[in-house]
mmCIF file of C-alpha atoms in Angstrom:
data_model
loop_
_atom_site.group_PDB
_atom_site.id
_atom_site.type_symbol
_atom_site.label_atom_id
_atom_site.label_comp_id
_atom_site.label_asym_id
_atom_site.label_seq_id
_atom_site.Cartn_x
_atom_site.Cartn_y
_atom_site.Cartn_z
ATOM 1 C CA MET A 57 62.361 3.295 121.863
ATOM 2 C CA GLN A 58 58.911 4.688 122.646
ATOM 3 C CA ASN A 59 55.684 3.322 121.142
ATOM 4 C CA ILE A 60 55.064 5.256 117.947
ATOM 5 C CA LEU A 61 51.303 4.767 118.288
ATOM 6 C CA GLU A 62 51.544 7.096 121.299
ATOM 7 C CA ALA A 63 53.646 9.716 119.512
ATOM 8 C CA PRO A 64 51.871 13.110 119.581
ATOM 9 C CA PHE A 65 52.453 13.604 115.852
ATOM 10 C CA LEU A 66 50.814 10.257 115.053
ATOM 11 C CA VAL A 67 47.933 10.720 117.478
ATOM 12 C CA GLU A 68 47.194 14.131 115.935
ATOM 13 C CA MET A 69 47.415 12.744 112.403
ATOM 14 C CA VAL A 70 44.937 9.975 113.222
ATOM 15 C CA ARG A 71 42.554 12.427 114.904
ATOM 16 C CA THR A 72 42.724 14.833 111.964
ATOM 17 C CA ALA A 73 42.071 12.141 109.367
ATOM 18 C CA ALA A 74 38.994 11.015 111.313
ATOM 19 C CA ASN A 75 37.763 14.596 111.611
ATOM 20 C CA MET A 76 38.222 15.248 107.894
ATOM 21 C CA TYR A 77 36.258 12.110 107.058
ATOM 22 C CA ALA A 78 33.524 13.129 109.501
ATOM 23 C CA HIS A 79 33.247 16.495 107.728
ATOM 24 C CA GLY A 80 32.653 14.689 104.428
ATOM 25 C CA TRP A 81 35.818 16.075 102.883
ATOM 26 C CA ASP A 82 37.482 12.722 102.155
ATOM 27 C CA GLU A 83 35.113 10.240 100.630
ATOM 28 C CA ARG A 84 36.430 6.735 99.956
ATOM 29 C CA ASN A 85 40.204 7.171 99.467
ATOM 30 C CA GLY A 86 39.884 10.821 98.439
ATOM 31 C CA GLY A 87 42.356 13.265 99.970
ATOM 32 C CA ASN A 88 45.789 13.057 101.556
ATOM 33 C CA ILE A 89 47.909 14.607 104.309
ATOM 34 C CA SER A 90 51.645 14.992 104.807
ATOM 35 C CA VAL A 91 53.448 16.371 107.852
ATOM 36 C CA LEU A 92 57.093 17.417 108.009
ATOM 37 C CA LEU A 93 58.699 16.060 111.188
ATOM 38 C CA ASP A 94 61.894 16.888 113.043
ATOM 39 C CA GLU A 95 64.489 14.111 113.198
ATOM 40 C CA ALA A 96 64.841 14.531 116.953
ATOM 41 C CA LYS A 97 61.170 13.694 117.459
ATOM 42 C CA VAL A 98 61.177 10.855 114.938
ATOM 43 C CA SER A 99 64.229 9.213 116.519
ATOM 44 C CA GLU A 100 62.360 8.840 119.815
ATOM 45 C CA TYR A 101 59.970 6.391 118.154
ATOM 46 C CA VAL A 102 61.791 4.691 115.263
ATOM 47 C CA ASP A 103 65.339 3.687 114.424
ATOM 48 C CA VAL A 104 66.141 6.189 111.671
ATOM 49 C CA ASN A 105 68.842 3.838 110.343
ATOM 50 C CA ALA A 106 66.527 0.843 109.996
ATOM 51 C CA VAL A 107 65.096 1.296 106.506
ATOM 52 C CA ILE A 108 62.256 -1.100 105.681
ATOM 53 C CA ARG A 109 62.374 -0.458 101.942
ATOM 54 C CA ASP A 110 63.015 2.249 99.374
ATOM 55 C CA ILE A 111 60.185 3.709 97.293
ATOM 56 C CA PRO A 112 61.008 5.713 94.134
ATOM 57 C CA THR A 113 59.219 9.070 94.116
ATOM 58 C CA GLY A 114 59.414 9.910 90.400
ATOM 59 C CA PHE A 115 60.466 13.513 91.021
ATOM 60 C CA GLU A 116 63.267 15.613 92.476
ATOM 61 C CA ALA A 117 63.115 17.839 95.561
ATOM 62 C CA PRO A 118 66.707 18.688 96.523
ATOM 63 C CA SER A 119 65.666 21.155 99.234
ATOM 64 C CA LEU A 120 63.809 18.356 101.059
ATOM 65 C CA ASP A 121 66.659 15.843 100.953
ATOM 66 C CA GLY A 122 67.018 14.111 104.327
ATOM 67 C CA LYS A 123 63.696 15.395 105.667
ATOM 68 C CA TYR A 124 61.104 13.201 107.380
ATOM 69 C CA PHE A 125 57.414 13.041 106.502
ATOM 70 C CA LEU A 126 54.403 11.264 107.932
ATOM 71 C CA VAL A 127 52.039 10.746 104.997
ATOM 72 C CA THR A 128 48.778 9.006 104.134
ATOM 73 C CA GLY A 129 48.895 6.001 101.821
ATOM 74 C CA ALA A 130 47.689 5.467 98.266
ATOM 75 C CA GLY A 131 44.189 4.020 98.057
ATOM 76 C CA LYS A 132 43.675 4.234 101.824
ATOM 77 C CA TYR A 133 40.364 5.311 103.341
ATOM 78 C CA PHE A 134 40.517 8.087 105.927
ATOM 79 C CA LYS A 135 37.769 6.386 107.915
ATOM 80 C CA ASN A 136 40.131 3.453 108.535
ATOM 81 C CA VAL A 137 43.218 5.364 109.657
ATOM 82 C CA ARG A 138 42.317 5.273 113.351
ATOM 83 C CA TYR A 139 41.723 1.511 113.299
ATOM 84 C CA ASP A 140 45.035 0.586 111.652
ATOM 85 C CA PRO A 141 47.500 3.508 111.460
ATOM 86 C CA ALA A 142 50.414 1.304 110.364
ATOM 87 C CA HIS A 143 48.520 0.078 107.315
ATOM 88 C CA ASN A 144 47.193 3.472 106.229
ATOM 89 C CA LEU A 145 50.109 5.770 107.086
ATOM 90 C CA GLY A 146 53.845 5.759 106.460
ATOM 91 C CA LEU A 147 56.858 7.583 107.852
ATOM 92 C CA VAL A 148 59.525 8.234 105.237
ATOM 93 C CA ARG A 149 62.813 10.077 104.827
ATOM 94 C CA LEU A 150 63.636 11.566 101.445
ATOM 95 C CA SER A 151 67.050 10.800 99.962
ATOM 96 C CA GLY A 152 68.869 11.109 96.670
ATOM 97 C CA GLY A 153 67.676 14.661 96.127
ATOM 98 C CA GLY A 154 64.099 13.595 96.813
ATOM 99 C CA ARG A 155 64.097 10.825 94.227
ATOM 100 C CA THR A 156 63.717 8.120 96.885
ATOM 101 C CA ALA A 157 61.507 7.822 99.958
ATOM 102 C CA ARG A 158 63.074 5.539 102.572
ATOM 103 C CA LEU A 159 60.300 3.858 104.551
ATOM 104 C CA LEU A 160 60.956 3.793 108.306
ATOM 105 C CA TRP A 161 57.520 2.810 109.583
ATOM 106 C CA GLY A 162 54.064 1.978 108.269
ATOM 107 C CA PHE A 163 52.630 1.078 104.850
ATOM 108 C CA THR A 164 52.321 -2.514 105.995
ATOM 109 C CA GLY A 165 51.265 -5.019 103.365
ATOM 110 C CA GLY A 166 53.362 -3.372 100.665
ATOM 111 C CA GLY A 167 51.612 0.017 100.607
ATOM 112 C CA ARG A 168 53.091 3.280 99.406
ATOM 113 C CA PHE A 169 52.534 6.999 99.762
ATOM 114 C CA THR A 170 49.608 8.827 98.184
ATOM 115 C CA SER A 171 49.532 9.342 94.424
ATOM 116 C CA GLU A 172 49.656 13.089 95.161
ATOM 117 C CA PHE A 173 53.018 12.749 96.932
ATOM 118 C CA ALA A 174 54.775 14.837 94.282
ATOM 119 C CA ALA A 175 52.289 17.693 94.701
ATOM 120 C CA HIS A 176 52.704 17.501 98.468
ATOM 121 C CA MET A 177 56.493 17.579 98.421
ATOM 122 C CA MET A 178 56.664 20.374 95.854
ATOM 123 C CA SER A 179 54.170 22.350 97.941
ATOM 124 C CA HIS A 180 56.213 21.731 101.105
ATOM 125 C CA ALA A 181 59.303 23.091 99.349
ATOM 126 C CA ALA A 182 57.406 26.157 98.131
ATOM 127 C CA ARG A 183 55.849 26.926 101.514
ATOM 128 C CA LEU A 184 59.137 26.435 103.376
ATOM 129 C CA SER A 185 60.702 29.065 101.113
ATOM 130 C CA ALA A 186 57.890 31.451 102.100
ATOM 131 C CA ASP A 187 57.567 30.344 105.747
ATOM 132 C CA PRO A 188 60.312 28.225 107.352
ATOM 133 C CA ALA A 189 57.826 27.180 110.061
ATOM 134 C CA SER A 190 55.443 25.527 107.577
ATOM 135 C CA ARG A 191 54.943 21.828 108.324
ATOM 136 C CA VAL A 192 51.672 20.537 106.857
ATOM 137 C CA VAL A 193 50.135 20.033 103.424
ATOM 138 C CA MET A 194 46.535 18.828 103.289
ATOM 139 C CA HIS A 195 44.376 17.925 100.278
ATOM 140 C CA CYS A 196 40.666 17.151 100.400
ATOM 141 C CA HIS A 197 37.370 17.530 98.543
ATOM 142 C CA PRO A 198 35.054 19.924 100.434
ATOM 143 C CA ALA A 199 31.716 19.835 98.602
ATOM 144 C CA ASN A 200 30.876 23.545 98.709
ATOM 145 C CA LEU A 201 34.259 24.759 97.480
ATOM 146 C CA LEU A 202 34.169 22.145 94.753
ATOM 147 C CA ALA A 203 30.640 23.182 93.734
ATOM 148 C CA MET A 204 31.661 26.831 93.729
ATOM 149 C CA THR A 205 34.216 26.141 90.988
ATOM 150 C CA TYR A 206 31.365 25.115 88.669
ATOM 151 C CA VAL A 207 29.405 28.348 88.987
ATOM 152 C CA HIS A 208 31.900 31.065 89.918
ATOM 153 C CA ASP A 209 34.541 32.874 87.889
ATOM 154 C CA LEU A 210 37.890 31.137 88.539
ATOM 155 C CA ASP A 211 39.784 34.420 88.558
ATOM 156 C CA GLU A 212 41.710 34.288 91.847
ATOM 157 C CA ARG A 213 40.968 37.837 92.913
ATOM 158 C CA ALA A 214 37.251 37.479 92.179
ATOM 159 C CA PHE A 215 37.074 34.058 93.853
ATOM 160 C CA THR A 216 38.829 35.358 96.955
ATOM 161 C CA ARG A 217 36.765 38.530 97.213
ATOM 162 C CA THR A 218 33.566 36.484 97.113
ATOM 163 C CA LEU A 219 34.780 34.295 99.984
ATOM 164 C CA TRP A 220 35.966 37.323 101.998
ATOM 165 C CA ARG A 221 32.479 38.828 101.730
ATOM 166 C CA MET A 222 30.674 35.675 102.867
ATOM 167 C CA CYS A 223 31.758 35.803 106.500
ATOM 168 C CA THR A 224 33.934 38.121 108.555
ATOM 169 C CA GLU A 225 36.410 35.400 109.514
ATOM 170 C CA CYS A 226 37.483 34.665 105.929
ATOM 171 C CA ILE A 227 39.748 37.695 105.485
ATOM 172 C CA MET A 228 40.991 37.202 109.045
ATOM 173 C CA VAL A 229 41.992 33.574 108.424
ATOM 174 C CA PHE A 230 43.376 33.865 104.884
ATOM 175 C CA PRO A 231 44.225 37.545 104.233
ATOM 176 C CA GLU A 232 46.594 36.515 101.439
ATOM 177 C CA GLY A 233 43.603 35.111 99.568
ATOM 178 C CA VAL A 234 42.983 31.864 97.717
ATOM 179 C CA ASN A 235 44.784 30.822 94.543
ATOM 180 C CA VAL A 236 42.983 28.775 91.894
ATOM 181 C CA LEU A 237 44.049 26.240 89.269
ATOM 182 C CA PRO A 238 41.846 25.185 86.355
ATOM 183 C CA TRP A 239 41.131 21.469 86.063
ATOM 184 C CA MET A 240 44.337 19.494 85.537
ATOM 185 C CA LEU A 241 45.172 15.794 85.497
ATOM 186 C CA CYS A 242 45.773 14.787 89.109
ATOM 187 C CA GLY A 243 48.618 12.610 90.359
ATOM 188 C CA THR A 244 51.153 14.157 87.962
ATOM 189 C CA ASN A 245 54.308 16.199 88.406
ATOM 190 C CA GLU A 246 52.698 18.897 86.237
ATOM 191 C CA ILE A 247 49.887 19.594 88.698
ATOM 192 C CA GLY A 248 52.395 19.354 91.531
ATOM 193 C CA GLU A 249 54.575 22.028 89.940
ATOM 194 C CA ALA A 250 51.578 24.263 89.207
ATOM 195 C CA THR A 251 50.310 23.896 92.786
ATOM 196 C CA ALA A 252 53.736 24.646 94.235
ATOM 197 C CA GLU A 253 53.955 27.836 92.172
ATOM 198 C CA LYS A 254 50.592 28.947 93.572
ATOM 199 C CA MET A 255 51.711 28.008 97.095
ATOM 200 C CA LYS A 256 54.397 30.695 96.954
ATOM 201 C CA THR A 257 51.765 33.387 97.436
ATOM 202 C CA ALA A 258 48.932 31.656 99.338
ATOM 203 C CA ARG A 259 48.361 28.780 101.738
ATOM 204 C CA LEU A 260 45.166 27.712 99.965
ATOM 205 C CA VAL A 261 45.067 26.490 96.367
ATOM 206 C CA VAL A 262 41.747 25.421 94.868
ATOM 207 C CA TRP A 263 41.786 22.709 92.220
ATOM 208 C CA ALA A 264 38.753 23.469 90.067
ATOM 209 C CA GLN A 265 36.215 20.624 89.890
ATOM 210 C CA HIS A 266 38.380 18.587 92.248
ATOM 211 C CA GLY A 267 39.176 20.004 95.689
ATOM 212 C CA ILE A 268 41.622 22.141 97.606
ATOM 213 C CA TYR A 269 45.201 22.154 98.899
ATOM 214 C CA GLY A 270 46.019 23.818 102.199
ATOM 215 C CA ALA A 271 49.328 24.398 103.967
ATOM 216 C CA GLY A 272 50.105 25.485 107.500
ATOM 217 C CA ARG A 273 52.348 25.324 110.525
ATOM 218 C CA ASP A 274 50.396 22.495 112.132
ATOM 219 C CA LEU A 275 47.419 20.255 111.462
ATOM 220 C CA ASP A 276 44.958 22.462 113.341
ATOM 221 C CA GLU A 277 45.921 25.611 111.429
ATOM 222 C CA THR A 278 45.691 23.846 108.073
ATOM 223 C CA PHE A 279 42.363 22.209 108.897
ATOM 224 C CA GLY A 280 41.047 25.589 110.049
ATOM 225 C CA LEU A 281 42.099 27.283 106.823
ATOM 226 C CA ILE A 282 40.134 24.820 104.730
ATOM 227 C CA GLU A 283 37.227 24.784 107.169
ATOM 228 C CA THR A 284 36.857 28.573 106.974
ATOM 229 C CA ALA A 285 37.068 28.715 103.170
ATOM 230 C CA GLU A 286 34.509 25.902 102.962
ATOM 231 C CA LYS A 287 32.116 27.833 105.243
ATOM 232 C CA GLY A 288 32.461 30.866 102.965
ATOM 233 C CA ALA A 289 31.693 28.723 99.916
ATOM 234 C CA GLU A 290 28.657 27.223 101.649
ATOM 235 C CA ILE A 291 27.211 30.657 102.403
ATOM 236 C CA TYR A 292 27.879 31.746 98.818
ATOM 237 C CA LEU A 293 25.999 28.769 97.394
ATOM 238 C CA LYS A 294 23.083 29.370 99.762
ATOM 239 C CA THR A 295 22.753 33.011 98.692
ATOM 240 C CA ALA A 296 24.060 33.280 95.106
ATOM 241 C CA HIS A 297 20.616 32.719 93.559
ATOM 242 C CA LEU A 298 18.889 35.242 95.830
ATOM 243 C CA PRO A 299 18.682 39.061 95.654
ATOM 244 C CA VAL A 300 21.577 40.397 97.735
ATOM 245 C CA LYS A 301 20.429 43.160 100.087
ATOM 246 C CA ASN A 302 23.497 43.305 102.354
ATOM 247 C CA THR A 303 27.188 42.523 102.032
ATOM 248 C CA ILE A 304 30.558 43.130 103.650
ATOM 249 C CA THR A 305 32.003 46.092 101.775
ATOM 250 C CA ASP A 306 35.631 46.733 100.837
ATOM 251 C CA HIS A 307 35.596 49.615 103.302
ATOM 252 C CA GLN A 308 34.600 47.224 106.082
ATOM 253 C CA LEU A 309 37.240 44.730 104.996
ATOM 254 C CA ARG A 310 39.782 47.557 105.185
ATOM 255 C CA GLN A 311 38.593 48.273 108.713
ATOM 256 C CA LEU A 312 39.310 44.663 109.629
ATOM 257 C CA GLU A 313 42.715 44.876 107.986
ATOM 258 C CA VAL A 314 43.697 47.908 110.060
ATOM 259 C CA HIS A 315 42.051 46.768 113.300
ATOM 260 C CA LEU A 316 43.669 43.327 113.248
ATOM 261 C CA GLY A 317 46.972 44.305 111.623
ATOM 262 C CA LEU A 318 46.399 41.961 108.694
ATOM 263 C CA LYS A 319 48.628 41.767 105.643
ATOM 264 C CA VAL A 320 45.960 41.614 102.938
ATOM 265 C CA ARG A 321 46.964 40.647 99.395
ATOM 266 C CA GLU A 322 47.988 43.848 97.669
ATOM 267 C CA GLY A 323 45.531 45.073 95.038
ATOM 268 C CA TRP A 324 42.750 42.646 95.997
ATOM 269 C CA LEU A 325 40.626 45.252 97.783
ATOM 270 C CA ASP A 326 39.233 48.294 95.969
#
């Protein structure tokens, strides 16, 4: 059995957590990440039959039964992940229709998965139905996107169009747009279900006055999605109070759509 601390999926998880903390997206124990892993890769580093303990999930996810996830722990600080991965991360396999997470590695000292585990798993199921190659769900609290939800209309089309106009890359990176949820109680199945429904049509879901959920095929793609939306929100906040003399027009966005072969959300450009 190979050393799991040298596993590419763990090394990348640790690096990403550190990078997210460095960006200021994950203060204290804010934010969480989960990565869907292939059994073949997992079995190189852990005995998949050696279950440390079972952790009830409090929800059902039949489509994820038997699947493996590397996930951040409840109450764990992202800044500490690189110093003690086994304490701050856990590798689990879902069983019983998703009602149980079987711990195979990590969460030392009696830890458990993030309180947003339900939202993550429901979002994984939703994204896999839209894109079978989807592997990552990431939640964090980027300050500019969060601030934008206090001063901008939460209508999804309006919110997206503002971000698209802030920098050219926005429509290139998330042509399907950004979906938005009003404030909801976090850590519940209800917000998990609402987020999963939004994930069916977009890889980014903003939680008003809270943060954002992103999904992608790998950690870099998902980080980049959030990073680009956050840059758009930053530019918006820097300019919203000033007279606007120039902007990216819908005609120019259409030019990008055609030039790059994008599949832009239908009806979201005039």
